[in-house]
C-alpha positions as semicolon CSV with decimal commas, in nm:
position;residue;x (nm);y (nm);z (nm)
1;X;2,162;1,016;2,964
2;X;1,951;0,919;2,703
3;X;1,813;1,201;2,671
4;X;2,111;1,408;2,691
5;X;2,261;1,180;2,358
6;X;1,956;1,252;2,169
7;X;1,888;0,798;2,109
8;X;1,554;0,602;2,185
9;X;1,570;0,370;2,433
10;X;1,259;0,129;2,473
11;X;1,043;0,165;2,814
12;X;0,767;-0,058;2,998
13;X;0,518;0,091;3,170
14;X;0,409;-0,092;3,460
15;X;0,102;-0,107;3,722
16;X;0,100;-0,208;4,101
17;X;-0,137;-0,471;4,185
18;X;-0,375;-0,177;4,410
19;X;-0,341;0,059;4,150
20;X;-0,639;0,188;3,977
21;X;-0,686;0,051;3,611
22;X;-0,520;0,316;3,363
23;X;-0,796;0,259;3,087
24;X;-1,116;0,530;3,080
25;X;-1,426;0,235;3,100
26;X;-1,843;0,287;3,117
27;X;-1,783;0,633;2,953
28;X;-1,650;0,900;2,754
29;X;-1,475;1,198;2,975
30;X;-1,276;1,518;2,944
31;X;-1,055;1,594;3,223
32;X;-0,787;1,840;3,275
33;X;-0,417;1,755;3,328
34;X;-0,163;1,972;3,421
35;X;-0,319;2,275;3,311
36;X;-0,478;2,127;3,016
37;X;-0,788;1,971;2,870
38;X;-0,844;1,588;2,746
39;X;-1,106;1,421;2,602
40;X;-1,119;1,045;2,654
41;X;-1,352;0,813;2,481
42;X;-1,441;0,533;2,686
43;X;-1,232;0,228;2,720
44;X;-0,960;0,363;2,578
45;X;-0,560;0,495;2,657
46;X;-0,445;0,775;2,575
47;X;0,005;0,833;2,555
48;X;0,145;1,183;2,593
49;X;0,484;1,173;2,545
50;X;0,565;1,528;2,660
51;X;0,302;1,508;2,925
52;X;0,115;1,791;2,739
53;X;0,059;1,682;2,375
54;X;-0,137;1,386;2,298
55;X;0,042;1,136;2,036
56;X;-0,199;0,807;2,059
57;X;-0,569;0,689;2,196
58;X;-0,670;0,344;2,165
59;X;-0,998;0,477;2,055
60;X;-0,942;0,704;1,764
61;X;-0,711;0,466;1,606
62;X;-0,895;0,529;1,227
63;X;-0,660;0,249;1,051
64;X;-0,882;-0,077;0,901
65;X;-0,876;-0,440;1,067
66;X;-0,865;-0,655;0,813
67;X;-0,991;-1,062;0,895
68;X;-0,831;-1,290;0,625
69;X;-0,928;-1,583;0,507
70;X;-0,756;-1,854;0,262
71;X;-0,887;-1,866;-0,088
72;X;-0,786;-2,217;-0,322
73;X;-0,577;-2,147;-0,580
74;X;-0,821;-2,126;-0,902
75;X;-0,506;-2,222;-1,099
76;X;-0,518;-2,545;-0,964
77;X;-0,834;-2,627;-1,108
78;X;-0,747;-2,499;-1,465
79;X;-0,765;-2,766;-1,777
80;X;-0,411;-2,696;-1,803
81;X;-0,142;-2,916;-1,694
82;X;0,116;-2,770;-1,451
83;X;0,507;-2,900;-1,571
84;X;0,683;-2,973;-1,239
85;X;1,117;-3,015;-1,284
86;X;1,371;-3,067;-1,033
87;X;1,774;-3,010;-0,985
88;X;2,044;-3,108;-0,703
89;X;2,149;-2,786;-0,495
90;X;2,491;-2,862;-0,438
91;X;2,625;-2,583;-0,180
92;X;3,008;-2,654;-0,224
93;X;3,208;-2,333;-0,160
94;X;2,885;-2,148;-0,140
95;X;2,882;-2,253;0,250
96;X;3,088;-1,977;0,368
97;X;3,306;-2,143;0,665
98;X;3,135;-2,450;0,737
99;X;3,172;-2,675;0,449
100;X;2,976;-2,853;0,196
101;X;2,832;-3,041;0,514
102;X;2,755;-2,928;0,888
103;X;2,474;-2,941;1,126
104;X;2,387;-2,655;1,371
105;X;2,089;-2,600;1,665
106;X;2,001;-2,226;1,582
107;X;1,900;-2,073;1,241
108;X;2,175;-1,942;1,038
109;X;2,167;-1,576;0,895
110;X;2,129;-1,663;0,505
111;X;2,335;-1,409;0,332
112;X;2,648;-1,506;0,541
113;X;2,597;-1,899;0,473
114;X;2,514;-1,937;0,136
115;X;2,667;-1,576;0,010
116;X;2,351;-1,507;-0,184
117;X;2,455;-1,759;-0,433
118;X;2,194;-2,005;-0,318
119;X;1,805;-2,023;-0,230
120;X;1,887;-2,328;-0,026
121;X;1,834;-2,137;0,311
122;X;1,516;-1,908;0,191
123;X;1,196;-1,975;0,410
124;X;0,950;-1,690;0,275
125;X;0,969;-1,536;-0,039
126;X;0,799;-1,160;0,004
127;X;0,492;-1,053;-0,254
128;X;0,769;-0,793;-0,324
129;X;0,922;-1,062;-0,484
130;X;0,671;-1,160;-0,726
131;X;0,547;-0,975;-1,058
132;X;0,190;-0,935;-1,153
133;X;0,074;-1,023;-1,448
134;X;0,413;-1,245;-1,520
135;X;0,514;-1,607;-1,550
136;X;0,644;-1,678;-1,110
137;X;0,857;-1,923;-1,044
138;X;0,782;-2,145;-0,771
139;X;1,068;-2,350;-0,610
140;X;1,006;-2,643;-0,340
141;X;1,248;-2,790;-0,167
142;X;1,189;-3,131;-0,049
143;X;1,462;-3,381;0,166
144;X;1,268;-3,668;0,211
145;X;1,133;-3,696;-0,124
146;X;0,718;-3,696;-0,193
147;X;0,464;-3,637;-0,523
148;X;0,480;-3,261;-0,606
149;X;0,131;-3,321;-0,781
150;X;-0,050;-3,361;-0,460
151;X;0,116;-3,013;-0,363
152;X;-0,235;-2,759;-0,304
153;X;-0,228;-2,414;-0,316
154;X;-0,385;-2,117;-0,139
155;X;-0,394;-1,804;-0,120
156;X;-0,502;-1,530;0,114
157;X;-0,728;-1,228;0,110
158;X;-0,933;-0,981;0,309
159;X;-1,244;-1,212;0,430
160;X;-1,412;-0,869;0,553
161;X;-1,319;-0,564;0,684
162;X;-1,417;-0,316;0,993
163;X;-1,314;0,063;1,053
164;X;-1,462;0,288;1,291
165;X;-1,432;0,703;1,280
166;X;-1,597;0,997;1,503
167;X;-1,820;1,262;1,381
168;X;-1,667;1,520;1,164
169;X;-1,363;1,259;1,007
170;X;-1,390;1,002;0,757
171;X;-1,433;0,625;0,744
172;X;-1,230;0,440;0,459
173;X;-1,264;0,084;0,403
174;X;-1,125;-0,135;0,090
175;X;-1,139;-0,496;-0,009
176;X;-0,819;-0,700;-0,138
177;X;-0,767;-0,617;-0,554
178;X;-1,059;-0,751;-0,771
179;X;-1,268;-0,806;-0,480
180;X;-1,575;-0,593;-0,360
181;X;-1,741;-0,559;-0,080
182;X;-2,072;-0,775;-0,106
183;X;-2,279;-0,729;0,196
184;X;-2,275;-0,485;0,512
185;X;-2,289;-0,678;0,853
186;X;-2,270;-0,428;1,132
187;X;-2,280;-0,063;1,144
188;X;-2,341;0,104;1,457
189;X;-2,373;0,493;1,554
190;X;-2,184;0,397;1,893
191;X;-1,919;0,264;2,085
192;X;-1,915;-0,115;1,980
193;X;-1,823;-0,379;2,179
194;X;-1,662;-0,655;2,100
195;X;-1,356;-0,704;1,820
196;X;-1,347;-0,680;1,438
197;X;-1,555;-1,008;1,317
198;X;-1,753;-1,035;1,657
199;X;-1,904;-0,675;1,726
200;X;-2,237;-0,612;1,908
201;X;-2,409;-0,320;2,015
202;X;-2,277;-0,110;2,267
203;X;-2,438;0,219;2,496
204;X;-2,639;0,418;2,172
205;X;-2,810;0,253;1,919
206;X;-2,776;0,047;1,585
207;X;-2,915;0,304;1,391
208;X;-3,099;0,277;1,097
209;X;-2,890;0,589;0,900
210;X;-2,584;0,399;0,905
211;X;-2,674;0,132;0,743
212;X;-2,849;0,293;0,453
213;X;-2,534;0,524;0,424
214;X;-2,297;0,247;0,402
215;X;-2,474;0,009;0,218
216;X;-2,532;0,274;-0,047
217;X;-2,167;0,456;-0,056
218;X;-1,959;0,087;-0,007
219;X;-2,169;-0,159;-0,187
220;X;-2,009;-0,378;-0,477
221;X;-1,719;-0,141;-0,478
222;X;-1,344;-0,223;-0,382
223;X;-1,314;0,052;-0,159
224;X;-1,519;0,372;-0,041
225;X;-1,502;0,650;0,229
226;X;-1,762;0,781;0,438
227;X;-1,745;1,143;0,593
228;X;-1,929;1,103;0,958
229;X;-2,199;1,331;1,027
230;X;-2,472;1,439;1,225
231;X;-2,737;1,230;0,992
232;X;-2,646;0,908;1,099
233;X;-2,749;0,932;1,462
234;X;-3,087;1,163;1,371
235;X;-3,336;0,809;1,511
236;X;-3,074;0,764;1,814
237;X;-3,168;1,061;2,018
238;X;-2,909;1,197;2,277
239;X;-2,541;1,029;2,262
240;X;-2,265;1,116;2,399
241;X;-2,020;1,349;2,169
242;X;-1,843;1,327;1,987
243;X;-2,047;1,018;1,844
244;X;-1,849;0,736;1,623
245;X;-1,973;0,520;1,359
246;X;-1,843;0,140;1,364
247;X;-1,826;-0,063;1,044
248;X;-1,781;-0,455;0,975
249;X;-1,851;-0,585;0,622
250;X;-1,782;-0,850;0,381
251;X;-1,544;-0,889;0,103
């Protein structure tokens, strides 16, 4: 039916408990499916929507993981004084329906409560929201009163960065605005192990190419990109192909 009316529906896949696991582990394979050939990288999934045509693998996923970390506010520590001000929000016929006064268990959808004549019900205001290099208003509401001086500020940025790619694509990595990347913590002509922030060597070898290459093409900039070739695995001997260089460094 679905199908028939042209709409997405969502879908779960699911696995019996005796069922073999559906992820490729130890190492990388190509098999043949329905009249066609596959190459899977090890511990990874590939999706084929069509059953023919491959649309995702877990593996060659080339997008950065960012880890972020909170930064104080250097504003806070400036000589100047910050001005804080206050004023009543009175609702009054701005509460569509339920008067100047009402209690509910379940969050309200804002525009339909307040008619967008109010911030009273705003949670999160978007960076959208905000102009660079212009005076921000910041507005905090408070109902049980307290000391807006011993309010602290933080912000957040990209603590360090990791990106892997395979032979014959390119490897980008980039560090929040005004930051560059200082120092280059793993780089590995392999199949890592481990997550973004924690990686360790997998089946290959940590080779000595890759670092040189990335420390001299991503070093003290705020972004660079790396096409992967042959030279970085030339002191790892034999691996499998096609071989993949993993990245982690430091903002």
């Amino acid at each position: 039916m679905a199908d028939s009316l042209s709409i997405d529906v969502p879908w779960i896949m699911c696995q019996q408990a005796d069922a073999p696991q559906p992820m490729n582990g130890k190492s990388n394979a190509t098999i043949d499916f329905e009249g066609s050939t596959y190459f899977l990288p090890a511990w990874s999934v590939s999706i084929l929507p069509d059953c023919k045509s491959e649309a995702y693998n877990t593996a060659k996923v080339k997008t950065q993981t960012s880890l972020m970390v909170k930064k104080r506010n250097t504003a806070m520590e400036a000589s100047e004084i910050l001005y804080w001000s206050w004023r009543p929000e009175r609702l009054g016929a701005s509460a569509k329906g339920f008067g100047s006064t009402f209690t509910v268990n379940n969050l309200l959808e804002q525009k339909s409560v307040t008619l967008d004549e109010s911030d009273y019900l705003w949670y999160h205001v978007p960076r959208s929201f905000l102009k660079h290099g212009e005076p921000n208003t910041l507005l905090l509401f408070e109902e049980a009163g307290g000391n807006p001086l011993q309010v602290n500020f933080q912000t957040v940025t990209v603590g360090a960065a990791c990106a892997s790619a395979s032979e014959g694509e390119t490897l980008s990595l980039s560090c929040h605005r005004g930051s560059t990347i200082s120092s280059v913590d793993f780089a590995s002509f392999e199949e890592p192990k481990g997550t973004c922030g924690a990686f360790e060597g997998g089946e290959g070898c940590s080779s000595d190419e890759a670092f040189a290459v990335v420390k001299d093409s991503c070093l003290g900039k705020e972004s660079c990109s790396i096409e992967i070739t042959e030279e970085f695995g030339k002191s790892c001997g034999t691996l499998p192909s096609p071989r993949k260089l993993a990245v982690q460094v430091t903002c």
